[in-house]
Amino acid sequence: MSTPDERVKPRLIECIRKEYITPNLIRVTFSCDDLLGFPEDKNGAGIKLFFANRESGTLELPWREGDKICWPEHKPVPRAYTVRQYRADTNELDIDFVAHNKTSPGAGWAVNCQPGDTIGLAGPGGPDPLLLPADWHIIAGDLSALPAISAILEELPSTARGVVFIEIDIPEDEHSLVHPAGVEVQWLVRAPQKDPLPILSAINKVTPPQDAVSISAFVAGENETVVACRKKLIGEYQLTRKNFYAIPYWKRGKNEETYHNERHEIMDEEY
Ligand SMILES: Cc1cc2nc3c(=O)[nH]c(=O)nc-3n(C[C@H](O)[C@H](O)[C@H](O)COP(=O)(O)OP(=O)(O)OC[C@H]3O[C@@H](n4cnc5c(N)ncnc54)[C@H](O)[C@@H]3O)c2cc1C
């Protein structure tokens, strides 16, 4: 069991293999001594990855001095990702990257990476729990949220009930997921000219079972969808921060640097 200090220690992690799960989703598997002691109970949790500095092209990681994080002269580029799965028996960590881009720090690195390439990792962090136990669940997101959604589905009790909506750009990104029989998974292929917010439309059509007294929800992914679904679900089911994780992960047309502050304002809103 790692100490809280070890959990936040930036680690240098090495790619040992990669595979395309679907045309737009790449699984990169990492293993190295720096990963030893990584927590086993954090599948689906957020992590910060560090990529090479844009100007120097070098990767230098921050380090800790007591409670303080110290940054190198050539700061690495940070991006938020998710622990898809860590296997302590083989000391292997899977991270699933959306291959939306060939040149951006996160996706571009994954598209181009080869075994032996390294990046930095800090975390894992929250949320904890990813989804509050309840009689019925609404779970939704796009491919960027699928690592968290997959981890949630794998850990739900076999008796769990609910609906899952996953927005994808092309039908080929649909693939099988492990989930309880009582949780229905629907893949929604994006067609913005017909419906700009298919997850919201799907949520608008669902009705919880009559015997469902408690509801909990998880929605993540593109900004506009998350903001709209958050408003809908809070209004309809009076969900609060305690039983509803609703965090935008990225915004169309903005990179992480230009979107960061707006995302944090949305994250900090009370509900
Ligand atoms: C807590 C958390 C967990 C996350 N987990 C994951 C994860 O496990 N896997 C994952 O792939 N992403 C995940 N994300 C989202 C990821 O951080 C962003 O998509 C990030 O912008 C990717 O960085 P980049 O360098 O590839 O693109 P950026 O340099 O940030 O952006 C470049 C361009 O690509 C666009 N873009 C960014 N992301 C996407 C996308 N998903 N689809 C289409 N266009 C996009 C931007 O709008 C911009 O125009 C997570 C985000 C958060 C906050």
Coordinates of C-alpha atoms and ligand atoms in Angstrom, one line a residue:
M1 CA 0.0 0.0 0.0
S2 CA 1.6 3.3 -1.0
T3 CA 1.6 6.3 1.3
P4 CA -0.3 9.5 0.2
D5 CA 3.1 11.1 -0.5
E6 CA 4.0 8.3 -3.0
R7 CA 0.7 8.7 -4.7
V8 CA 1.4 12.3 -5.7
K9 CA 5.1 11.8 -6.5
P10 CA 5.7 12.5 -10.2
R11 CA 6.9 9.3 -11.9
L12 CA 8.7 8.7 -15.2
I13 CA 6.7 6.0 -17.0
E14 CA 7.8 4.0 -20.0
C15 CA 5.6 2.7 -22.9
I16 CA 6.0 -1.0 -23.3
R17 CA 3.3 -1.6 -26.0
K18 CA 0.3 0.1 -27.6
E19 CA -2.8 -1.2 -29.4
Y20 CA -5.7 0.4 -31.2
I21 CA -8.9 -0.6 -29.3
T22 CA -10.9 1.1 -32.1
P23 CA -9.8 3.6 -34.9
N24 CA -10.0 6.5 -32.4
L25 CA -8.9 4.9 -29.2
I26 CA -5.4 3.9 -28.4
R27 CA -4.4 1.8 -25.4
V28 CA -0.8 2.6 -24.2
T29 CA 0.6 0.2 -21.6
F30 CA 3.4 1.4 -19.4
S31 CA 5.7 -0.5 -17.0
C32 CA 8.9 0.4 -15.2
D33 CA 10.3 0.5 -11.7
D34 CA 8.9 4.0 -11.1
L35 CA 5.4 2.5 -11.3
L36 CA 6.0 0.1 -8.5
G37 CA 3.7 0.9 -5.6
F38 CA 1.0 2.5 -7.8
P39 CA -2.3 2.0 -6.1
E40 CA -4.4 -0.9 -7.3
D41 CA -7.8 0.5 -6.3
K42 CA -7.8 3.6 -8.5
N43 CA -9.0 2.4 -11.9
G44 CA -11.0 5.3 -13.4
A45 CA -9.3 8.0 -11.3
G46 CA -7.8 11.1 -12.8
I47 CA -4.1 11.5 -13.4
K48 CA -1.9 14.2 -14.7
L49 CA 0.5 13.3 -17.5
F50 CA 3.5 15.4 -18.4
F51 CA 4.8 15.7 -22.0
A52 CA 8.0 17.2 -23.4
N53 CA 8.4 21.0 -23.2
R54 CA 7.2 22.6 -26.5
E55 CA 10.3 24.7 -27.1
S56 CA 13.2 22.6 -25.8
G57 CA 11.6 19.2 -26.7
T58 CA 13.0 17.8 -23.5
L59 CA 11.0 16.1 -20.7
E60 CA 11.9 17.3 -17.2
L61 CA 9.6 16.4 -14.4
P62 CA 8.5 18.5 -11.4
W63 CA 9.7 17.2 -8.0
R64 CA 8.5 17.6 -4.5
E65 CA 10.3 19.3 -1.6
G66 CA 8.1 18.6 1.4
D67 CA 4.6 20.0 0.5
K68 CA 6.0 22.1 -2.3
I69 CA 6.0 21.2 -6.0
C70 CA 9.2 22.5 -7.8
W71 CA 9.2 23.0 -11.5
P72 CA 12.2 22.7 -13.9
E73 CA 13.3 25.5 -16.1
H74 CA 11.7 23.8 -19.2
K75 CA 8.3 23.0 -17.8
P76 CA 6.6 19.9 -19.2
V77 CA 3.2 20.2 -20.9
P78 CA 0.5 18.8 -18.5
R79 CA -2.7 17.0 -19.6
A80 CA -5.4 15.2 -17.6
Y81 CA -6.0 11.5 -18.3
T82 CA -7.5 8.5 -16.5
V83 CA -6.2 5.3 -15.0
R84 CA -7.8 2.7 -17.3
Q85 CA -6.3 -0.2 -15.3
Y86 CA -3.3 -0.9 -13.2
R87 CA -2.2 -4.6 -12.7
A88 CA 0.1 -4.9 -9.7
D89 CA 1.0 -8.5 -10.5
T90 CA 2.7 -7.5 -13.7
N91 CA 3.3 -3.8 -12.7
E92 CA 1.5 -2.6 -15.9
L93 CA -0.6 0.5 -16.3
D94 CA -3.0 1.0 -19.2
I95 CA -4.0 4.5 -20.3
D96 CA -6.5 4.9 -23.1
F97 CA -5.9 8.0 -25.4
V98 CA -8.5 9.4 -27.8
A99 CA -6.6 9.7 -31.1
H100 CA -8.2 13.0 -32.1
N101 CA -5.1 14.6 -33.3
K102 CA -1.6 13.7 -34.6
T103 CA 0.3 16.7 -33.2
S104 CA -1.3 17.8 -29.9
P105 CA 0.7 17.0 -26.7
G106 CA -1.5 14.2 -25.4
A107 CA -3.2 12.6 -28.5
G108 CA -0.2 13.3 -30.7
W109 CA 2.1 11.6 -28.3
A110 CA 0.0 8.5 -28.2
V111 CA -0.4 8.3 -32.0
N112 CA 3.3 8.6 -32.4
C113 CA 4.7 6.7 -29.4
Q114 CA 6.9 3.6 -29.6
P115 CA 7.9 1.1 -26.9
G116 CA 10.7 2.8 -24.8
D117 CA 9.2 6.3 -25.0
T118 CA 8.6 8.0 -21.6
I119 CA 6.3 10.6 -20.2
G120 CA 5.6 11.8 -16.6
L121 CA 2.7 10.9 -14.4
A122 CA 1.4 12.5 -11.2
G123 CA -1.5 11.1 -9.2
P124 CA -3.9 9.3 -9.2
G125 CA -6.4 11.7 -7.7
G126 CA -10.2 11.5 -7.5
P127 CA -13.1 11.3 -7.7
D128 CA -13.8 8.9 -4.9
P129 CA -16.2 7.2 -5.3
L130 CA -16.5 7.5 -9.1
L131 CA -20.2 6.8 -8.7
L132 CA -22.3 6.7 -5.5
P133 CA -24.2 3.5 -4.9
A134 CA -27.9 4.0 -5.9
D135 CA -31.0 2.1 -7.2
W136 CA -30.5 3.4 -10.7
H137 CA -27.6 5.1 -12.6
I138 CA -27.2 7.5 -15.5
I139 CA -23.7 7.3 -16.9
A140 CA -22.7 9.2 -20.0
G141 CA -19.7 10.6 -22.0
D142 CA -17.6 10.5 -25.1
L143 CA -14.5 8.5 -25.8
S144 CA -12.4 10.7 -23.5
A145 CA -14.7 9.6 -20.6
L146 CA -14.8 6.0 -21.6
P147 CA -11.8 4.9 -19.5
A148 CA -13.6 6.2 -16.4
I149 CA -16.9 4.8 -17.6
S150 CA -15.4 1.4 -18.3
A151 CA -13.8 1.2 -14.9
I152 CA -17.1 2.2 -13.3
L153 CA -19.0 -0.5 -15.1
E154 CA -16.5 -3.1 -14.2
E155 CA -16.8 -2.3 -10.6
L156 CA -20.6 -2.0 -10.3
P157 CA -22.3 -4.8 -8.4
S158 CA -23.9 -7.4 -10.7
T159 CA -27.4 -6.3 -9.6
A160 CA -26.8 -2.6 -10.6
R161 CA -29.3 -1.0 -12.9
G162 CA -29.1 2.0 -15.2
V163 CA -28.3 3.4 -18.6
V164 CA -25.1 4.3 -20.3
F165 CA -24.8 6.7 -23.3
I166 CA -21.5 6.9 -25.2
E167 CA -21.1 9.4 -27.9
I168 CA -18.7 8.4 -30.7
D169 CA -17.7 10.1 -34.0
I170 CA -17.8 6.9 -36.2
P171 CA -19.7 3.6 -35.8
E172 CA -16.3 1.7 -35.8
D173 CA -15.6 3.2 -32.3
E174 CA -18.3 1.0 -30.8
H175 CA -16.9 -2.0 -29.0
S176 CA -18.0 -4.4 -26.3
L177 CA -17.8 -3.4 -22.6
V178 CA -18.1 -5.4 -19.4
H179 CA -21.2 -4.3 -17.6
P180 CA -24.0 -5.7 -15.4
A181 CA -27.0 -7.1 -17.2
G182 CA -29.3 -4.5 -15.7
V183 CA -27.3 -1.6 -17.1
E184 CA -28.1 -0.8 -20.7
V185 CA -25.3 0.6 -22.9
Q186 CA -26.3 2.7 -26.0
W187 CA -23.7 4.0 -28.5
L188 CA -24.7 7.3 -30.1
V189 CA -22.9 8.2 -33.4
R190 CA -22.4 11.9 -33.6
A191 CA -24.3 13.7 -36.4
P192 CA -24.1 17.4 -35.4
Q193 CA -26.3 18.6 -38.3
K194 CA -29.2 16.4 -37.0
D195 CA -28.6 16.7 -33.3
P196 CA -25.7 18.6 -31.7
L197 CA -26.2 17.0 -28.3
P198 CA -27.2 13.4 -28.7
I199 CA -26.4 12.4 -25.1
L200 CA -28.8 15.1 -23.8
S201 CA -31.5 14.0 -26.3
A202 CA -31.0 10.4 -25.0
I203 CA -31.2 11.5 -21.4
N204 CA -34.4 13.5 -22.2
K205 CA -36.0 10.2 -23.3
V206 CA -35.2 8.0 -20.3
T207 CA -37.5 7.3 -17.4
P208 CA -36.2 5.8 -14.2
P209 CA -37.9 2.6 -13.0
Q210 CA -40.8 3.3 -10.6
D211 CA -39.1 1.5 -7.7
A212 CA -35.9 3.6 -8.0
V213 CA -35.7 5.7 -4.9
S214 CA -32.1 6.8 -5.2
I215 CA -30.3 7.9 -8.4
S216 CA -26.6 8.7 -9.0
A217 CA -25.0 9.9 -12.2
F218 CA -21.6 10.3 -13.9
V219 CA -21.3 12.6 -17.0
A220 CA -18.0 13.7 -18.5
G221 CA -16.6 14.6 -21.9
E222 CA -17.0 17.6 -24.2
N223 CA -17.9 20.9 -22.5
E224 CA -21.2 21.7 -24.2
T225 CA -22.7 18.2 -23.5
V226 CA -21.6 18.1 -19.9
V227 CA -22.9 21.6 -19.1
A228 CA -26.3 20.8 -20.8
C229 CA -26.6 17.4 -19.1
R230 CA -25.6 18.8 -15.8
K231 CA -28.4 21.4 -16.0
K232 CA -31.0 18.8 -17.1
L233 CA -30.1 16.2 -14.4
I234 CA -29.9 18.7 -11.6
G235 CA -33.3 20.1 -12.6
E236 CA -35.0 16.8 -13.2
Y237 CA -33.6 14.6 -10.4
Q238 CA -32.3 17.2 -7.9
L239 CA -28.9 15.6 -8.0
T240 CA -26.0 17.2 -6.1
R241 CA -22.3 17.0 -6.1
K242 CA -22.6 14.1 -3.7
N243 CA -24.4 11.8 -6.2
F244 CA -23.5 13.4 -9.5
Y245 CA -20.0 13.8 -11.0
A246 CA -20.4 16.2 -14.0
I247 CA -17.0 17.4 -15.2
P248 CA -16.2 18.7 -18.7
Y249 CA -13.0 17.2 -19.9
W250 CA -12.3 19.2 -23.0
K251 CA -13.9 21.9 -25.3
R252 CA -14.2 21.8 -29.0
G253 CA -12.0 24.4 -30.7
K254 CA -9.9 25.1 -27.5
N255 CA -6.8 23.3 -26.4
E256 CA -6.2 22.6 -22.7
E257 CA -4.2 25.8 -22.1
T258 CA -7.0 28.0 -23.4
Y259 CA -9.8 26.0 -21.8
H260 CA -8.2 25.3 -18.4
N261 CA -9.6 28.2 -16.5
E262 CA -13.1 27.9 -17.9
R263 CA -13.2 24.2 -17.0
H264 CA -12.1 25.0 -13.4
E265 CA -14.9 27.6 -13.1
I266 CA -17.4 25.0 -14.1
M267 CA -15.9 22.4 -11.8
D268 CA -16.1 24.8 -8.9
E269 CA -19.8 25.7 -9.4
E270 CA -22.0 24.6 -6.5
Y271 CA -24.7 22.1 -7.1
Ligands
LIG1 C1 -10.2 14.3 -15.2 C2 -9.9 14.1 -16.7 C3 -9.7 12.8 -17.2 C4 -9.5 12.6 -18.6 N1 -9.2 11.4 -19.1 C5 -8.9 11.2 -20.4 C6 -8.6 9.9 -20.9 O1 -8.5 8.9 -20.2 N2 -8.4 9.8 -22.2 C7 -8.5 10.8 -23.1 O2 -8.2 10.7 -24.3 N3 -8.8 12.1 -22.6 C8 -9.0 12.3 -21.3 N4 -9.3 13.5 -20.9 C9 -9.4 14.6 -21.8 C10 -8.1 15.2 -22.2 O3 -7.4 15.8 -21.1 C11 -8.3 16.3 -23.3 O4 -8.9 15.8 -24.4 C12 -7.0 17.0 -23.7 O5 -7.4 18.2 -24.3 C13 -6.2 16.2 -24.6 O6 -5.0 16.9 -24.8 P1 -4.3 17.1 -26.3 O7 -2.9 17.6 -26.0 O8 -4.5 15.8 -27.1 O9 -5.2 18.2 -27.0 P2 -5.2 19.8 -26.8 O10 -3.9 20.3 -27.1 O11 -5.7 20.0 -25.4 O12 -6.3 20.2 -27.8 C14 -6.0 20.3 -29.2 C15 -7.3 20.3 -30.0 O13 -8.0 19.0 -29.9 C16 -9.3 19.2 -29.4 N5 -9.6 18.0 -28.6 C17 -9.1 17.8 -27.3 N6 -9.6 16.7 -26.8 C18 -10.4 16.2 -27.8 C19 -11.2 15.0 -27.8 N7 -11.3 14.1 -26.9 N8 -11.9 14.7 -29.0 C20 -11.8 15.6 -30.0 N9 -11.1 16.8 -30.0 C21 -10.4 17.0 -28.9 C22 -9.3 20.5 -28.7 O14 -10.6 21.1 -28.7 C23 -8.3 21.3 -29.5 O15 -8.9 21.9 -30.7 C24 -9.5 13.8 -19.5 C25 -9.7 15.0 -19.0 C26 -10.0 15.2 -17.6 C27 -10.2 16.6 -17.1

